[in-house]
Short mmCIF file of C-alpha atoms in Angstrom, two decimals:
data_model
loop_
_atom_site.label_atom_id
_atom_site.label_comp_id
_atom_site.label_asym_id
_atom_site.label_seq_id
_atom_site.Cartn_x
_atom_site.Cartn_y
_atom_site.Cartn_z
CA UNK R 1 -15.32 -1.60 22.88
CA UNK R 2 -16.00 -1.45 19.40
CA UNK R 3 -13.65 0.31 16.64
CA UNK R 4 -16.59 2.72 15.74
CA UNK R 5 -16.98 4.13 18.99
CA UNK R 6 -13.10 4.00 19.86
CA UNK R 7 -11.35 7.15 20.37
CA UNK R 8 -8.34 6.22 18.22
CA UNK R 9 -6.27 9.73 20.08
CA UNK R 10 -6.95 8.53 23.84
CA UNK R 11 -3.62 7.53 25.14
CA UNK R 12 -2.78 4.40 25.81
CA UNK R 13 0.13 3.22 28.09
CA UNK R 14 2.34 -0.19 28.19
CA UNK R 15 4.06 -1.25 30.78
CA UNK R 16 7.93 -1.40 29.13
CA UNK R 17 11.27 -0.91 30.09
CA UNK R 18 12.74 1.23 31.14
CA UNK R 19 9.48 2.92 31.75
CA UNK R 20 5.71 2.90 30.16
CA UNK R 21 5.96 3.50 26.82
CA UNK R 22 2.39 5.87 25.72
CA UNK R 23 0.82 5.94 22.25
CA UNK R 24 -2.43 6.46 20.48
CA UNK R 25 -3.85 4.23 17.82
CA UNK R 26 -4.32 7.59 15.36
CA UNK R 27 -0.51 8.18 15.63
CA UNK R 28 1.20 4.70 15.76
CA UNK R 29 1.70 1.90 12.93
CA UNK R 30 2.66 -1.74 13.87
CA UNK R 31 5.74 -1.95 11.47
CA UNK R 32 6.55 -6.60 11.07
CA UNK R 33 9.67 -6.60 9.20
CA UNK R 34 10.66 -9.52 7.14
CA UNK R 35 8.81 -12.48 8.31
CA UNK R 36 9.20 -13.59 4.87
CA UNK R 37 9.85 -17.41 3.83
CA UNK R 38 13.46 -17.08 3.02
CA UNK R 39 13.94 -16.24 6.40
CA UNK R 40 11.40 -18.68 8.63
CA UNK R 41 10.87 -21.65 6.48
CA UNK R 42 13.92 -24.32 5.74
CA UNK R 43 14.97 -24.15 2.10
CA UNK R 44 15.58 -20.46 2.73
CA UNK R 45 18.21 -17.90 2.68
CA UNK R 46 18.16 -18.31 6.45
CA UNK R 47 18.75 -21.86 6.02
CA UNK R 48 21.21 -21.32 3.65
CA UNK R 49 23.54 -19.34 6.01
CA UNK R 50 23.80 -22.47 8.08
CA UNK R 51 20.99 -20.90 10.58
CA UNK R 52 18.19 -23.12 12.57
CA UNK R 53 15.09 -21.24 10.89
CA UNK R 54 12.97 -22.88 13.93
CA UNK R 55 14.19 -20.66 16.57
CA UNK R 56 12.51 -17.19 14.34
CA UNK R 57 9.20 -19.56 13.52
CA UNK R 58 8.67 -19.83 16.92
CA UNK R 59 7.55 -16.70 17.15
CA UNK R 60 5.00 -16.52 14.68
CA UNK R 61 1.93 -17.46 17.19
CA UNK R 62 3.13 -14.42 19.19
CA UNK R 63 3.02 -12.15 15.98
CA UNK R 64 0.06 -13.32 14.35
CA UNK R 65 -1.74 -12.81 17.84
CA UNK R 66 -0.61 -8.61 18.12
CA UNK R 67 -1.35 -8.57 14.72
CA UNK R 68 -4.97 -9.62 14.52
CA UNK R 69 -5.12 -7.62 17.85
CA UNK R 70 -3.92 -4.66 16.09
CA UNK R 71 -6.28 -4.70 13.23
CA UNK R 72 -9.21 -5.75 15.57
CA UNK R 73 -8.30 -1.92 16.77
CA UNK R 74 -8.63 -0.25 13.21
CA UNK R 75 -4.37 0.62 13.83
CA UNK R 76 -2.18 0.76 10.90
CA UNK R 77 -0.14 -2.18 9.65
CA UNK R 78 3.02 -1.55 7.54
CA UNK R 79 5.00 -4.93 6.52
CA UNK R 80 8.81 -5.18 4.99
CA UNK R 81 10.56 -7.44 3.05
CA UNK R 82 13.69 -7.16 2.22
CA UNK R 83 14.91 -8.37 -0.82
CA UNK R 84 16.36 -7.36 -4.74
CA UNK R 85 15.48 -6.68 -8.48
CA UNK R 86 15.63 -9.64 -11.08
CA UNK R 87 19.09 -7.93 -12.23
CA UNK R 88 20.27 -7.38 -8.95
CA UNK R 89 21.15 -4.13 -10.04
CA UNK R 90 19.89 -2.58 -6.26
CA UNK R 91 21.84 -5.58 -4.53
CA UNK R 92 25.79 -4.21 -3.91
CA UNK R 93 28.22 -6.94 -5.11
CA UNK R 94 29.83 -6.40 -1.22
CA UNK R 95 26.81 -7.90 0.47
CA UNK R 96 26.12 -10.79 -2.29
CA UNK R 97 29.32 -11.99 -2.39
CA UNK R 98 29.81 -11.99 1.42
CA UNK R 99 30.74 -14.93 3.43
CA UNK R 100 30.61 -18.67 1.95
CA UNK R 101 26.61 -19.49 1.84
CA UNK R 102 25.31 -22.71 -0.11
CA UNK R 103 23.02 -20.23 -2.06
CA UNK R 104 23.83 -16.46 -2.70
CA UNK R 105 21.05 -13.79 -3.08
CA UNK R 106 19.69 -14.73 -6.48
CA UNK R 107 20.50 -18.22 -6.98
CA UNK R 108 17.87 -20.58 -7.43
CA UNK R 109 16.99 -22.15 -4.57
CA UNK R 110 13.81 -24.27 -3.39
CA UNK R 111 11.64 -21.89 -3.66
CA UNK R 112 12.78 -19.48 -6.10
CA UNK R 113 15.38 -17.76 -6.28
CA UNK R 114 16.80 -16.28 -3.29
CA UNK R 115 15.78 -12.98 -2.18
CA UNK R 116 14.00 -11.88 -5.63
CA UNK R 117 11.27 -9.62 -5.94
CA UNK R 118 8.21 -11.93 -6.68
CA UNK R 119 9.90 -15.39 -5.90
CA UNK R 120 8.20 -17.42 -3.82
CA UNK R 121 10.81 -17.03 -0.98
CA UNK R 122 10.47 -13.37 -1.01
CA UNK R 123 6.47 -13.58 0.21
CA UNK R 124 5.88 -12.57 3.70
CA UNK R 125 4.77 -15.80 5.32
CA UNK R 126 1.00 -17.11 4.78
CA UNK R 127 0.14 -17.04 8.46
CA UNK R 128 0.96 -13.27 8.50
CA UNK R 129 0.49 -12.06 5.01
CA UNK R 130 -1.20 -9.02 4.66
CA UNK R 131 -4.71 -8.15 4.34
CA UNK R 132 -6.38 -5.09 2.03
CA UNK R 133 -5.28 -1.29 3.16
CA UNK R 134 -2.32 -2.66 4.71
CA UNK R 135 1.27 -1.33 3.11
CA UNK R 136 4.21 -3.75 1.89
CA UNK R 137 7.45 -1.63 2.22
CA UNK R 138 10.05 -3.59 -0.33
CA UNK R 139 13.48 -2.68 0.97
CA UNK R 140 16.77 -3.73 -0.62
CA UNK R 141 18.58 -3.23 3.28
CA UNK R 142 18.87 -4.01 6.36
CA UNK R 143 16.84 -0.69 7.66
CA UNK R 144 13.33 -0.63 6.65
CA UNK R 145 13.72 3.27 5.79
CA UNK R 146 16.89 3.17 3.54
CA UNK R 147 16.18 3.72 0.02
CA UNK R 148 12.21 2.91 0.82
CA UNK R 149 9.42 5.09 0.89
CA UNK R 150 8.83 4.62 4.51
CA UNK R 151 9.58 8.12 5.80
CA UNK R 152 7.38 9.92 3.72
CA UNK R 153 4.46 7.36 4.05
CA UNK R 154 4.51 7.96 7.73
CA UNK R 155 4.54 11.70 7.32
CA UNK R 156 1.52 11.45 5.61
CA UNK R 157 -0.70 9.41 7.92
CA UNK R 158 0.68 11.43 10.76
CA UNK R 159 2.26 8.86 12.33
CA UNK R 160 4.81 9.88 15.25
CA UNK R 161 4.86 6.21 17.35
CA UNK R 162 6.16 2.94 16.06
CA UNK R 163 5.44 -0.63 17.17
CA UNK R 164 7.76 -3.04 15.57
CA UNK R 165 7.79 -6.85 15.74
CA UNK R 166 9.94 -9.43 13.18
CA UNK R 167 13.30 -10.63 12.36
CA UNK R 168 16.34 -10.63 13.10
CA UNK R 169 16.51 -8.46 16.66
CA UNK R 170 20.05 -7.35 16.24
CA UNK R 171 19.87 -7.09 12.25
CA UNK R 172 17.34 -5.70 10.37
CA UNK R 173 14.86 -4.85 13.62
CA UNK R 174 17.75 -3.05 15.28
CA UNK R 175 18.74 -1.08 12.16
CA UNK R 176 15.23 0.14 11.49
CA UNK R 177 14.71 1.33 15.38
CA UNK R 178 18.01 3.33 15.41
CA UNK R 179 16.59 4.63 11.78
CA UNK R 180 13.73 5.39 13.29
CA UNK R 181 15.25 6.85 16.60
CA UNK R 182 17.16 9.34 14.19
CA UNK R 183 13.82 11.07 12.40
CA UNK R 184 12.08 11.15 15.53
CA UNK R 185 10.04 8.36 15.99
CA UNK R 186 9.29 6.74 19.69
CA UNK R 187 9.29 2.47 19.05
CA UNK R 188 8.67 -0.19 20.86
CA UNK R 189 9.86 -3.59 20.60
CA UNK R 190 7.82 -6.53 21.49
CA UNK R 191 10.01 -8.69 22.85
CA UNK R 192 8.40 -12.04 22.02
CA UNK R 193 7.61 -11.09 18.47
CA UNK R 194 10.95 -10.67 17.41
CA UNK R 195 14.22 -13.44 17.15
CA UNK R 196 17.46 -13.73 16.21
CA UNK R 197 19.39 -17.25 14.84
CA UNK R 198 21.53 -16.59 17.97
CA UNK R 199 19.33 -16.33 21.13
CA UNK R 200 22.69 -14.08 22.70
CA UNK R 201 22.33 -11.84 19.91
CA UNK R 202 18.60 -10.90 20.86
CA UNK R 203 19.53 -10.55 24.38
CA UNK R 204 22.29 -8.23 24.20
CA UNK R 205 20.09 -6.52 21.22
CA UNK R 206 17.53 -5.81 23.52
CA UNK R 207 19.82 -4.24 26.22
CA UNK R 208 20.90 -1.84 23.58
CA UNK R 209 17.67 -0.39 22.43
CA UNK R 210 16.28 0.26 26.17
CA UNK R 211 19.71 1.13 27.64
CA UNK R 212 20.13 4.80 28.73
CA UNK R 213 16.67 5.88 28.92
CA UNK R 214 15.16 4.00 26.38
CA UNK R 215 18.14 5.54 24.03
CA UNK R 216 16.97 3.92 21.08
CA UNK R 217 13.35 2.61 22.30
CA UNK R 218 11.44 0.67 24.15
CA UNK R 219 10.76 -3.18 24.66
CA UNK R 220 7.89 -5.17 26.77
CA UNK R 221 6.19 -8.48 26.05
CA UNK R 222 3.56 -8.85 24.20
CA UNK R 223 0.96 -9.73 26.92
CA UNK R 224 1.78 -5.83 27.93
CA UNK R 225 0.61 -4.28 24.84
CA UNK R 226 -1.96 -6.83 24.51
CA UNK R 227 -4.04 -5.88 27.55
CA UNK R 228 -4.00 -2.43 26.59
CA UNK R 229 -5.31 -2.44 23.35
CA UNK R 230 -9.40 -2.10 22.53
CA UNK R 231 -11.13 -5.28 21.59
#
């Protein structure tokens, strides 16, 4: 079926847990948070943190795939990356200074400095970067709508659905789906296009967002949402 034919309000239904999760193209965004190269690629602020960066590039087949699919569909495509001014000056001291890393947001690391606005490090990977008419959300959290313009961006294209893939499950995915749970939004979580640096983390993360009725959202593989779409 081609896009110019496609009736982007028909209703289209996954098969998710804990029950199909419906949507139409004209009122959902796929929303890829932070597959960015501090995070995927060694030499990064993953890496940094004493994390194996291979275990969240393994999923970047899976996410490239829904997200050609997606744009083969005329959807919309919102991206995130998270990450700080040159002066740090949005960047609390509390979550700099956390912990004992080799390299602290805005040291200068292999490729760039860490976590900057405009390093090297801070670009959304190559195999997923975005394309023309698709929006980069720069956040300086965890949650993709704190401090961001996200909310009123998805007012404005009428946008009521959510389909979120990227990294990590339990951190930054998880705090933008219980964001998004609190204005309203229905989400679903692909469950292949998303990883944690601790595989127990993304387990029990999943649990949480289906648990109840789908109290936060929804999750399915990608192979569900994949046979549903228009190609």
């Amino acid at each position: 079926m081609s896009t110019a034919t496609l009736d982007t309000n028909a209703l289209l239904t996954v098969p998710a847990q804990p029950f199909d999760y419906s949507f139409s193209l004209a009122h959902t965004a796929l929303l890829i948070i932070d597959m960015q190269r501090d995070f995927i690629e060694p030499g990064g602020f993953g890496e940094t943190l004493g994390n194996d960066v291979s275990l969240l590039a393994a999923i970047v087949p899976t996410v490239k795939r829904v997200l050609e699919a997606w744009r083969a569909s005329g959807g919309h495509v919102i991206h995130t990356r998270e990450g700080h001014a040159p002066d740090l000056s949005d960047c609390p001291p509390a979550k700099r200074l956390r912990g004992a890393p080799k390299l602290r947001i805005g040291d200068e690391g292999p490729m760039g400095r860490i976590l900057i606005h405009g390093e090297p490090g801070h670009a959304i990977i190559p195999e997923l970067a975005p394309i023309a008419g698709e929006l980069v959300i720069d956040k300086p959290g965890k949650g993709a709508f704190y401090d961001t313009a996200l909310g009123e961006v998805l007012k404005t294209r009428g946008i009521t659905h959510l389909i979120v893939m990227g990294v990590t499950t339990e951190v930054c995915v998880q705090t933008t789906l219980r964001e998004a749970n609190d204005r309203g939004y229905d989400c679903l979580l692909v469950e292949d296009g998303t990883e944690s640096y601790f595989p127990e983390f993304k387990e029990a993360a999943l649990a949480m967002i289906r648990a109840q009725g789908a109290i936060v959202g929804w999750t399915a593989p990608s192979a569900s949402l994949l046979a549903v779409l228009p190609s």
